[in-house]
């Protein structure tokens, strides 16, 4: 048996976190949602009105941020913020914050420390390319645009019933653009990643495929 790192990358609302969480559970691995880290940093910046174009202010703010995960999700300076980071306000700002070089360096260094003992599934945008370029299994998850819009809409409607499908679609398109065109660590498929389009797959089917891939590597002696 071999301990491995599994990197799952893709655009938002492709179902990365659902797959990553279930896969980690099946394998007895730790799951880390790297997007939650960027969201928690964004929440801190919004609460403290940090000017994103002021490098010194950004660095100082990062010095005051401590992130960790417990059984309920991410904590920002010990405060559980898993619900607070999933609002439209944070979603609208997070691509801009996560495009900053200082923010990325801060988050990537922590993510790499979390993975030193392997047995980890981490999802995000740059996990297979920048955070763990040596990851044994890299999955690049995709889904058709209409499917992604519907998923995000269903998710957000519960908390914000007034939200429209058009707003959700526009927010996704805007974030896709920012995430894939930013200067530092943009989203791209690693050359050695396996692409999985889950538009026509049930959760069970996509989990079975990913688990098969993982077990082939874990059981290699
Ligand atoms: O996966 P998510 O939608 O919760 O991610 C929130 C934002 O964080 C997303 O717009 C892109 C950014 N992100 C990133 O830049 N790198 C990662 N590894 C994970 C997320």
Coordinates of N, CA and C and ligand atoms in Angstrom, one line a residue:
X1 N 0.8 -1.2 0.0 CA 0.0 0.0 0.0 C 0.9 1.2 0.0
X2 N 0.4 2.2 -0.8 CA 1.2 3.4 -1.0 C 0.3 4.6 -0.5
X3 N 0.9 5.5 0.2 CA 0.1 6.7 0.5 C 0.3 7.7 -0.6
X4 N -0.8 8.3 -1.0 CA -0.8 9.2 -2.2 C -1.4 10.6 -1.9
X5 N -1.2 11.5 -2.8 CA -1.9 12.8 -2.8 C -2.8 12.8 -4.0
X6 N -4.1 13.2 -3.8 CA -5.0 13.3 -4.9 C -5.4 14.8 -5.1
X7 N -5.1 15.3 -6.2 CA -5.4 16.7 -6.5 C -6.6 16.8 -7.5
X8 N -7.6 17.5 -7.1 CA -8.8 17.7 -7.9 C -8.9 19.2 -8.3
X9 N -8.8 19.5 -9.6 CA -8.9 20.9 -10.0 C -10.1 21.0 -11.0
X10 N -10.5 22.3 -11.2 CA -11.6 22.5 -12.1 C -12.2 23.9 -11.8
X11 N -13.1 24.3 -12.7 CA -13.8 25.6 -12.5 C -14.8 25.4 -11.3
X12 N -15.4 26.5 -10.8 CA -16.3 26.4 -9.7 C -17.6 25.7 -10.2
X13 N -18.3 25.1 -9.3 CA -19.5 24.3 -9.5 C -19.4 23.2 -10.5
X14 N -18.2 22.6 -10.6 CA -18.1 21.3 -11.3 C -18.3 20.1 -10.4
X15 N -18.5 20.4 -9.1 CA -18.7 19.3 -8.2 C -17.4 18.8 -7.5
X16 N -16.4 19.6 -7.6 CA -15.1 19.2 -7.0 C -15.2 18.8 -5.5
X17 N -15.8 19.7 -4.7 CA -15.8 19.4 -3.3 C -16.6 18.2 -2.9
X18 N -17.7 18.0 -3.6 CA -18.5 16.8 -3.3 C -17.7 15.6 -3.6
X19 N -17.1 15.5 -4.8 CA -16.2 14.4 -5.1 C -15.1 14.2 -4.2
X20 N -14.4 15.3 -3.9 CA -13.2 15.2 -3.0 C -13.5 14.7 -1.6
X21 N -14.6 15.3 -1.1 CA -15.1 14.9 0.2 C -15.4 13.4 0.3
X22 N -16.2 12.9 -0.7 CA -16.6 11.5 -0.7 C -15.5 10.6 -0.9
X23 N -14.5 11.0 -1.8 CA -13.4 10.2 -2.1 C -12.5 10.0 -0.8
X24 N -12.3 11.1 -0.2 CA -11.5 11.1 1.1 C -12.1 10.2 2.1
X25 N -13.4 10.3 2.2 CA -14.1 9.4 3.2 C -13.9 7.9 2.8
X26 N -14.1 7.6 1.6 CA -13.9 6.2 1.2 C -12.5 5.7 1.4
X27 N -11.5 6.5 1.2 CA -10.1 6.1 1.3 C -9.6 6.3 2.8
X28 N -10.3 7.0 3.6 CA -9.8 7.3 5.0 C -8.7 8.3 4.9
X29 N -8.9 9.2 3.9 CA -7.9 10.3 3.7 C -8.5 11.6 4.3
X30 N -7.6 12.6 4.5 CA -8.0 13.9 4.9 C -8.4 14.7 3.7
X31 N -9.5 15.5 3.8 CA -10.0 16.3 2.7 C -9.7 17.8 3.0
X32 N -9.1 18.5 2.1 CA -8.9 19.9 2.3 C -9.5 20.7 1.1
X33 N -10.4 21.6 1.4 CA -11.0 22.5 0.5 C -10.2 23.8 0.4
X34 N -9.3 23.9 -0.7 CA -8.4 25.0 -0.7 C -9.2 26.3 -1.0
X35 N -10.3 26.2 -1.7 CA -11.1 27.4 -2.1 C -11.7 28.0 -0.8
X36 N -11.9 27.2 0.2 CA -12.4 27.7 1.5 C -11.3 28.6 2.1
X37 N -10.1 28.3 1.9 CA -9.0 29.1 2.5 C -9.0 30.5 1.8
X38 N -9.2 30.5 0.5 CA -9.2 31.8 -0.2 C -10.5 32.6 0.1
X39 N -11.6 31.9 0.4 CA -12.8 32.6 0.8 C -12.6 33.2 2.2
X40 N -12.0 32.4 3.1 CA -11.8 32.9 4.5 C -10.9 34.2 4.5
X41 N -9.9 34.1 3.7 CA -9.0 35.3 3.5 C -9.8 36.5 3.0
X42 N -10.7 36.2 2.0 CA -11.5 37.3 1.4 C -12.4 37.9 2.5
X43 N -13.0 37.0 3.3 CA -13.9 37.5 4.4 C -13.2 38.4 5.3
X44 N -12.0 38.0 5.7 CA -11.2 38.8 6.6 C -10.9 40.2 5.9
X45 N -10.5 40.2 4.7 CA -10.2 41.4 3.9 C -11.4 42.3 3.9
X46 N -12.6 41.7 3.7 CA -13.8 42.5 3.6 C -14.2 43.1 4.9
X47 N -14.1 42.3 6.0 CA -14.4 42.8 7.3 C -13.5 43.9 7.7
X48 N -12.2 43.9 7.3 CA -11.2 44.9 7.7 C -10.9 45.9 6.6
X49 N -11.8 45.9 5.6 CA -11.7 46.9 4.5 C -10.2 47.0 4.0
X50 N -9.6 45.9 3.6 CA -8.3 46.0 3.2 C -8.2 46.4 1.7
X51 N -7.4 47.4 1.4 CA -7.2 47.9 0.0 C -6.4 46.9 -0.7
X52 N -7.0 46.3 -1.7 CA -6.3 45.2 -2.4 C -5.1 45.7 -3.2
X53 N -5.1 47.0 -3.6 CA -3.9 47.5 -4.3 C -2.8 48.0 -3.5
X54 N -3.0 47.9 -2.1 CA -1.9 48.3 -1.2 C -1.2 47.1 -0.7
X55 N -0.1 46.8 -1.3 CA 0.7 45.6 -1.0 C 1.1 45.5 0.5
X56 N 1.4 46.6 1.1 CA 1.8 46.6 2.6 C 0.6 46.2 3.4
X57 N -0.5 46.8 3.1 CA -1.7 46.5 3.9 C -2.1 45.0 3.7
X58 N -2.0 44.5 2.5 CA -2.3 43.1 2.3 C -1.4 42.2 3.1
X59 N -0.1 42.5 3.0 CA 0.9 41.6 3.8 C 0.6 41.7 5.3
X60 N 0.3 42.9 5.8 CA 0.1 43.0 7.2 C -1.2 42.3 7.6
X61 N -2.2 42.3 6.8 CA -3.4 41.6 7.0 C -3.2 40.1 7.1
X62 N -2.4 39.6 6.1 CA -2.1 38.2 6.1 C -1.4 37.7 7.4
X63 N -0.6 38.6 7.9 CA 0.1 38.3 9.2 C -0.9 38.0 10.3
X64 N -2.1 38.6 10.2 CA -3.1 38.5 11.3 C -4.1 37.4 11.0
X65 N -3.8 36.6 10.0 CA -4.8 35.5 9.6 C -4.2 34.1 10.0
X66 N -5.0 33.4 10.8 CA -4.6 32.0 11.0 C -5.8 31.1 10.6
X67 N -5.5 30.2 9.7 CA -6.6 29.3 9.2 C -6.4 27.9 9.6
X68 N -7.4 27.2 10.0 CA -7.3 25.8 10.2 C -8.7 25.1 9.9
X69 N -8.7 23.8 9.8 CA -9.9 23.1 9.5 C -10.3 22.3 10.7
X70 N -11.6 22.3 11.1 CA -12.0 21.3 12.1 C -13.2 20.5 11.5
X71 N -13.9 19.7 12.3 CA -14.9 18.8 11.8 C -16.0 19.6 11.1
X72 N -16.2 20.9 11.4 CA -17.3 21.7 10.8 C -16.8 22.5 9.6
X73 N -15.5 22.4 9.3 CA -15.0 23.2 8.1 C -13.9 24.1 8.5
X74 N -13.9 25.3 7.8 CA -12.7 26.2 8.1 C -13.0 27.1 9.2
X75 N -11.9 27.4 9.9 CA -11.9 28.4 11.0 C -11.0 29.6 10.7
X76 N -11.4 30.8 10.8 CA -10.6 32.0 10.6 C -10.3 32.6 12.0
X77 N -9.0 32.6 12.4 CA -8.6 33.0 13.7 C -9.6 32.4 14.8
X78 N -9.7 31.1 14.6 CA -10.5 30.2 15.6 C -12.0 30.4 15.5
X79 N -12.5 31.3 14.6 CA -14.0 31.4 14.5 C -14.4 30.5 13.3
X80 N -15.4 29.6 13.5 CA -15.9 28.8 12.4 C -16.6 29.7 11.4
X81 N -16.2 29.7 10.2 CA -16.8 30.6 9.2 C -17.3 29.9 7.9
X82 N -17.5 28.6 8.0 CA -17.9 27.9 6.8 C -19.2 28.4 6.2
X83 N -20.1 28.9 7.0 CA -21.3 29.5 6.3 C -21.1 30.9 5.8
X84 N -20.3 31.7 6.6 CA -20.1 33.1 6.3 C -19.3 33.3 5.0
X85 N -18.5 32.2 4.6 CA -17.7 32.4 3.4 C -18.4 32.0 2.1
X86 N -19.7 31.5 2.3 CA -20.4 31.0 1.1 C -21.5 31.9 0.6
X87 N -21.4 33.2 0.9 CA -22.4 34.2 0.5 C -22.0 34.7 -0.9
X88 N -23.0 35.3 -1.6 CA -22.7 35.9 -2.9 C -21.7 37.0 -2.8
X89 N -21.7 37.8 -1.7 CA -20.8 38.9 -1.5 C -19.3 38.4 -1.5
X90 N -19.1 37.3 -0.8 CA -17.7 36.7 -0.8 C -17.4 36.1 -2.1
X91 N -18.4 35.5 -2.7 CA -18.2 34.9 -4.1 C -17.8 35.9 -5.1
X92 N -18.4 37.1 -4.9 CA -18.2 38.2 -5.9 C -16.8 38.8 -5.8
X93 N -16.2 38.6 -4.6 CA -14.9 39.3 -4.3 C -13.7 38.3 -4.4
X94 N -14.0 37.0 -4.2 CA -12.9 36.0 -4.0 C -11.9 35.9 -5.1
X95 N -12.4 36.0 -6.4 CA -11.4 35.9 -7.5 C -10.4 37.0 -7.5
X96 N -10.9 38.2 -7.1 CA -9.9 39.3 -7.1 C -8.9 39.1 -6.0
X97 N -9.3 38.7 -4.8 CA -8.4 38.5 -3.7 C -7.4 37.3 -4.0
X98 N -8.0 36.2 -4.6 CA -7.1 35.1 -4.8 C -6.2 35.3 -6.0
X99 N -6.3 36.4 -6.7 CA -5.4 36.7 -7.8 C -4.2 37.4 -7.3
X100 N -4.2 37.8 -6.1 CA -3.0 38.5 -5.5 C -1.8 37.6 -5.2
X101 N -0.7 38.0 -5.7 CA 0.5 37.1 -5.5 C 0.8 36.8 -4.0
X102 N 0.7 37.8 -3.2 CA 1.0 37.6 -1.7 C 0.0 36.6 -1.1
X103 N -1.3 36.7 -1.5 CA -2.3 35.8 -1.0 C -2.0 34.4 -1.4
X104 N -1.7 34.2 -2.7 CA -1.4 32.9 -3.2 C -0.2 32.2 -2.5
X105 N 0.8 33.0 -2.3 CA 2.0 32.5 -1.7 C 1.7 32.0 -0.3
X106 N 0.9 32.8 0.4 CA 0.5 32.5 1.8 C -0.3 31.2 1.8
X107 N -1.3 31.1 0.9 CA -2.2 29.9 0.9 C -1.4 28.7 0.4
X108 N -0.6 28.8 -0.6 CA 0.0 27.6 -1.2 C 1.0 27.1 -0.2
X109 N 1.7 27.9 0.6 CA 2.7 27.4 1.6 C 2.0 26.6 2.6
X110 N 0.8 27.1 3.1 CA 0.1 26.3 4.1 C -0.4 25.0 3.5
X111 N -0.9 25.0 2.3 CA -1.4 23.8 1.7 C -0.3 22.8 1.5
X112 N 0.9 23.2 1.2 CA 2.0 22.3 1.0 C 2.3 21.7 2.3
X113 N 2.3 22.5 3.4 CA 2.6 21.9 4.8 C 1.6 20.9 5.1
X114 N 0.3 21.1 4.8 CA -0.8 20.2 5.2 C -0.6 18.8 4.5
X115 N 0.1 18.8 3.3 CA 0.2 17.6 2.6 C 1.5 16.8 2.8
X116 N 2.3 17.2 3.8 CA 3.6 16.5 3.9 C 3.4 15.0 4.2
X117 N 2.3 14.6 4.9 CA 2.2 13.2 5.2 C 1.3 12.4 4.2
X118 N 1.0 13.1 3.1 CA 0.2 12.5 2.1 C -1.2 12.1 2.6
X119 N -1.8 11.0 2.1 CA -3.1 10.6 2.5 C -4.1 11.8 2.5
X120 N -4.0 12.5 1.4 CA -4.8 13.8 1.4 C -5.5 13.9 0.0
X121 N -6.8 14.4 0.1 CA -7.4 14.8 -1.2 C -7.6 16.3 -1.0
X122 N -7.1 17.1 -2.0 CA -7.3 18.5 -2.0 C -7.9 19.0 -3.3
X123 N -8.9 19.9 -3.2 CA -9.4 20.4 -4.4 C -9.2 21.9 -4.5
X124 N -9.2 22.4 -5.8 CA -9.0 23.8 -6.0 C -8.8 24.1 -7.5
X125 N -7.9 25.0 -7.8 CA -7.6 25.4 -9.2 C -6.2 25.1 -9.6
X126 N -5.3 25.1 -8.7 CA -3.8 25.0 -9.0 C -3.2 23.8 -8.2
X127 N -4.0 22.9 -7.7 CA -3.4 21.9 -6.9 C -2.5 20.9 -7.6
X128 N -2.9 20.5 -8.8 CA -2.1 19.6 -9.6 C -1.0 20.3 -10.3
X129 N -1.0 21.6 -10.5 CA 0.0 22.3 -11.2 C 1.0 23.0 -10.3
X130 N 0.6 23.6 -9.2 CA 1.5 24.5 -8.4 C 1.6 23.9 -7.0
X131 N 0.5 23.5 -6.3 CA 0.7 23.1 -4.9 C 1.3 21.7 -4.8
X132 N 0.8 20.8 -5.6 CA 1.4 19.4 -5.6 C 1.7 18.9 -7.0
X133 N 2.7 19.5 -7.6 CA 2.9 19.1 -9.0 C 3.3 17.6 -9.1
X134 N 3.8 17.0 -7.9 CA 4.1 15.6 -7.9 C 3.0 14.7 -7.4
X135 N 1.8 15.2 -7.3 CA 0.7 14.4 -6.8 C 0.5 13.2 -7.7
X136 N 0.3 12.0 -7.0 CA 0.2 10.8 -7.7 C -1.0 10.7 -8.6
X137 N -2.1 11.3 -8.1 CA -3.3 11.3 -9.0 C -3.9 12.7 -9.1
X138 N -4.0 13.1 -10.4 CA -4.6 14.5 -10.6 C -5.9 14.3 -11.5
X139 N -6.9 14.9 -11.0 CA -8.2 14.8 -11.7 C -8.6 16.2 -12.1
X140 N -8.9 16.4 -13.4 CA -9.4 17.7 -13.8 C -10.9 17.5 -14.1
X141 N -11.7 18.1 -13.2 CA -13.1 17.8 -13.3 C -13.8 18.9 -14.2
X142 N -14.7 18.5 -15.1 CA -15.4 19.4 -15.9 C -16.9 19.1 -15.9
X143 N -17.7 20.1 -16.2 CA -19.1 19.8 -16.4 C -19.6 20.9 -17.4
X144 N -20.7 20.6 -18.1 CA -21.2 21.5 -19.1 C -21.8 22.8 -18.4
X145 N -21.7 23.9 -19.1 CA -22.0 25.2 -18.4 C -23.5 25.2 -17.9
X146 N -24.4 24.6 -18.6 CA -25.8 24.7 -18.1 C -25.9 23.9 -16.8
X147 N -25.2 22.8 -16.7 CA -25.2 21.9 -15.6 C -24.6 22.6 -14.4
X148 N -23.5 23.3 -14.6 CA -22.9 24.1 -13.5 C -23.8 25.2 -13.0
X149 N -24.4 25.9 -13.9 CA -25.3 27.0 -13.5 C -26.4 26.5 -12.7
X150 N -27.0 25.4 -13.1 CA -28.2 24.8 -12.3 C -27.7 24.4 -10.9
X151 N -26.5 23.8 -10.9 CA -26.1 23.3 -9.5 C -25.9 24.5 -8.6
X152 N -25.2 25.5 -9.1 CA -24.9 26.7 -8.2 C -26.2 27.4 -7.9
X153 N -27.2 27.5 -8.8 CA -28.4 28.1 -8.6 C -29.2 27.4 -7.5
X154 N -29.3 26.1 -7.6 CA -30.0 25.3 -6.6 C -29.3 25.5 -5.2
X155 N -28.0 25.6 -5.1 CA -27.3 25.7 -3.9 C -27.6 27.1 -3.3
X156 N -27.5 28.2 -4.1 CA -27.6 29.5 -3.6 C -29.1 29.9 -3.2
X157 N -30.0 29.3 -4.0 CA -31.4 29.7 -3.8 C -31.9 29.4 -2.4
X158 N -31.3 28.4 -1.8 CA -31.7 28.1 -0.4 C -31.5 29.2 0.5
X159 N -30.3 29.8 0.4 CA -29.9 31.0 1.3 C -30.5 32.3 0.8
X160 N -30.5 32.5 -0.6 CA -30.9 33.7 -1.1 C -32.0 33.5 -2.2
X161 N -33.3 33.4 -1.7 CA -34.4 33.0 -2.6 C -34.6 34.0 -3.7
X162 N -34.1 35.2 -3.6 CA -34.4 36.3 -4.6 C -33.4 36.2 -5.8
X163 N -32.4 35.3 -5.6 CA -31.4 35.2 -6.7 C -32.0 34.7 -8.0
X164 N -31.5 35.3 -9.1 CA -31.9 34.8 -10.4 C -30.9 33.9 -11.1
X165 N -31.3 33.1 -12.0 CA -30.4 32.2 -12.7 C -29.4 33.0 -13.5
X166 N -29.9 34.1 -14.1 CA -29.0 35.0 -14.9 C -27.8 35.5 -14.0
X167 N -28.2 35.9 -12.8 CA -27.1 36.4 -11.9 C -26.1 35.4 -11.6
X168 N -26.6 34.2 -11.4 CA -25.7 33.0 -11.1 C -24.8 32.7 -12.3
X169 N -25.4 32.7 -13.4 CA -24.6 32.4 -14.7 C -23.6 33.5 -14.9
X170 N -23.9 34.8 -14.7 CA -23.0 35.9 -14.9 C -21.8 35.8 -13.9
X171 N -22.1 35.5 -12.7 CA -21.1 35.3 -11.6 C -20.1 34.2 -12.0
X172 N -20.7 33.1 -12.4 CA -19.8 31.9 -12.8 C -18.9 32.3 -14.0
X173 N -19.5 33.0 -15.0 CA -18.7 33.3 -16.2 C -17.6 34.3 -15.8
X174 N -17.9 35.2 -15.0 CA -17.0 36.2 -14.6 C -15.8 35.6 -13.8
X175 N -16.2 34.7 -12.9 CA -15.1 34.0 -12.1 C -14.3 33.1 -13.0
X176 N -14.9 32.4 -13.9 CA -14.2 31.5 -14.8 C -13.1 32.3 -15.5
X177 N -13.5 33.5 -16.0 CA -12.6 34.3 -16.7 C -11.4 34.8 -15.8
X178 N -11.8 35.3 -14.6 CA -10.7 35.7 -13.7 C -9.8 34.6 -13.3
X179 N -10.4 33.4 -13.0 CA -9.6 32.3 -12.5 C -8.6 31.7 -13.6
X180 N -9.1 31.8 -14.8 CA -8.2 31.2 -15.9 C -7.3 32.2 -16.6
X181 N -7.5 33.5 -16.3 CA -6.6 34.5 -17.0 C -5.7 35.2 -16.1
X182 N -5.8 35.0 -14.7 CA -5.0 35.8 -13.8 C -3.5 35.5 -14.0
X183 N -2.6 36.4 -13.6 CA -1.2 36.3 -13.9 C -0.5 35.1 -13.1
X184 N -1.0 35.0 -11.8 CA -0.3 34.0 -10.9 C -1.2 32.7 -10.8
X185 N -0.6 31.6 -11.1 CA -1.2 30.3 -10.9 C -2.6 30.2 -11.4
X186 N -2.9 30.6 -12.7 CA -4.2 30.4 -13.2 C -4.7 29.0 -13.3
X187 N -6.0 28.8 -13.4 CA -6.5 27.5 -13.5 C -6.1 26.9 -14.9
X188 N -5.4 25.8 -14.9 CA -5.2 25.0 -16.2 C -5.1 23.6 -15.8
X189 N -5.3 22.8 -16.8 CA -5.3 21.3 -16.6 C -3.8 20.9 -16.6
X190 N -3.3 20.2 -15.6 CA -1.9 19.7 -15.6 C -1.8 18.7 -16.8
X191 N -0.6 18.7 -17.4 CA -0.4 17.8 -18.5 C -0.7 16.3 -18.2
X192 N -0.4 15.9 -16.9 CA -0.6 14.5 -16.5 C -2.0 14.3 -15.7
X193 N -2.9 15.3 -15.9 CA -4.2 15.1 -15.2 C -5.1 14.3 -16.0
X194 N -6.0 13.6 -15.3 CA -7.0 12.8 -16.0 C -8.3 13.6 -16.0
X195 N -8.9 13.9 -17.2 CA -10.1 14.7 -17.3 C -11.3 13.8 -17.0
X196 N -12.2 14.4 -16.2 CA -13.5 13.7 -15.9 C -14.6 14.7 -16.1
X197 N -15.5 14.4 -17.1 CA -16.6 15.3 -17.3 C -17.8 14.6 -16.6
X198 N -18.4 15.2 -15.6 CA -19.4 14.5 -14.8 C -20.8 14.9 -15.2
X199 N -21.0 15.7 -16.3 CA -22.4 16.2 -16.6 C -23.4 15.0 -16.7
X200 N -23.1 13.9 -17.2 CA -24.0 12.8 -17.4 C -23.9 11.7 -16.3
X201 N -23.1 12.0 -15.3 CA -22.8 11.0 -14.3 C -23.5 11.2 -13.0
X202 N -23.9 10.2 -12.3 CA -24.4 10.4 -11.0 C -23.2 10.6 -10.0
X203 N -23.5 11.0 -8.8 CA -22.4 11.2 -7.8 C -21.7 9.8 -7.6
X204 N -22.5 8.8 -7.5 CA -22.0 7.5 -7.3 C -21.1 7.0 -8.4
X205 N -21.5 7.3 -9.7 CA -20.7 6.9 -10.8 C -19.4 7.6 -10.9
X206 N -19.4 8.9 -10.6 CA -18.1 9.7 -10.7 C -17.2 9.2 -9.5
X207 N -17.8 9.0 -8.4 CA -17.0 8.5 -7.2 C -16.4 7.1 -7.5
X208 N -17.1 6.3 -8.1 CA -16.6 4.9 -8.5 C -15.4 5.0 -9.4
X209 N -15.5 5.9 -10.4 CA -14.4 6.1 -11.4 C -13.2 6.6 -10.7
X210 N -13.3 7.7 -9.8 CA -12.2 8.3 -9.1 C -11.6 7.3 -8.1
X211 N -12.5 6.5 -7.5 CA -11.9 5.6 -6.5 C -11.1 4.5 -7.2
X212 N -11.6 4.0 -8.3 CA -10.8 3.0 -9.1 C -9.5 3.5 -9.4
X213 N -9.4 4.8 -9.9 CA -8.1 5.4 -10.3 C -7.2 5.4 -9.1
X214 N -7.8 5.9 -7.9 CA -7.0 6.0 -6.7 C -6.5 4.6 -6.2
X215 N -7.4 3.6 -6.2 CA -7.0 2.3 -5.7 C -5.9 1.7 -6.5
X216 N -6.0 1.9 -7.8 CA -4.9 1.3 -8.7 C -3.5 1.9 -8.3
X217 N -3.5 3.1 -7.9 CA -2.2 3.7 -7.4 C -1.8 3.3 -6.0
X218 N -2.8 3.3 -5.1 CA -2.6 3.0 -3.7 C -2.1 1.5 -3.6
X219 N -2.7 0.6 -4.4 CA -2.4 -0.8 -4.3 C -1.1 -1.2 -5.0
X220 N -0.5 -0.3 -5.8 CA 0.7 -0.5 -6.4 C 1.8 -0.8 -5.4
X221 N 2.6 -1.8 -5.5 CA 3.7 -2.0 -4.5 C 5.0 -1.4 -5.0
Ligands
LIG1 O1 -13.8 26.4 -5.2 P1 -14.4 27.8 -4.7 O2 -15.4 28.3 -5.7 O3 -14.9 27.8 -3.3 O4 -13.1 28.8 -4.8 C1 -13.3 30.1 -4.4 C2 -12.3 31.0 -5.2 O5 -11.0 30.7 -4.8 C3 -12.3 30.8 -6.7 O6 -12.9 31.9 -7.4 C4 -10.9 30.7 -7.2 C5 -10.1 30.7 -5.9 N1 -9.3 29.5 -5.8 C6 -8.0 29.6 -6.2 O7 -7.6 30.6 -6.8 N2 -7.1 28.5 -6.0 C7 -7.5 27.4 -5.4 N3 -6.6 26.4 -5.2 C8 -8.8 27.3 -4.9 C9 -9.7 28.4 -5.1

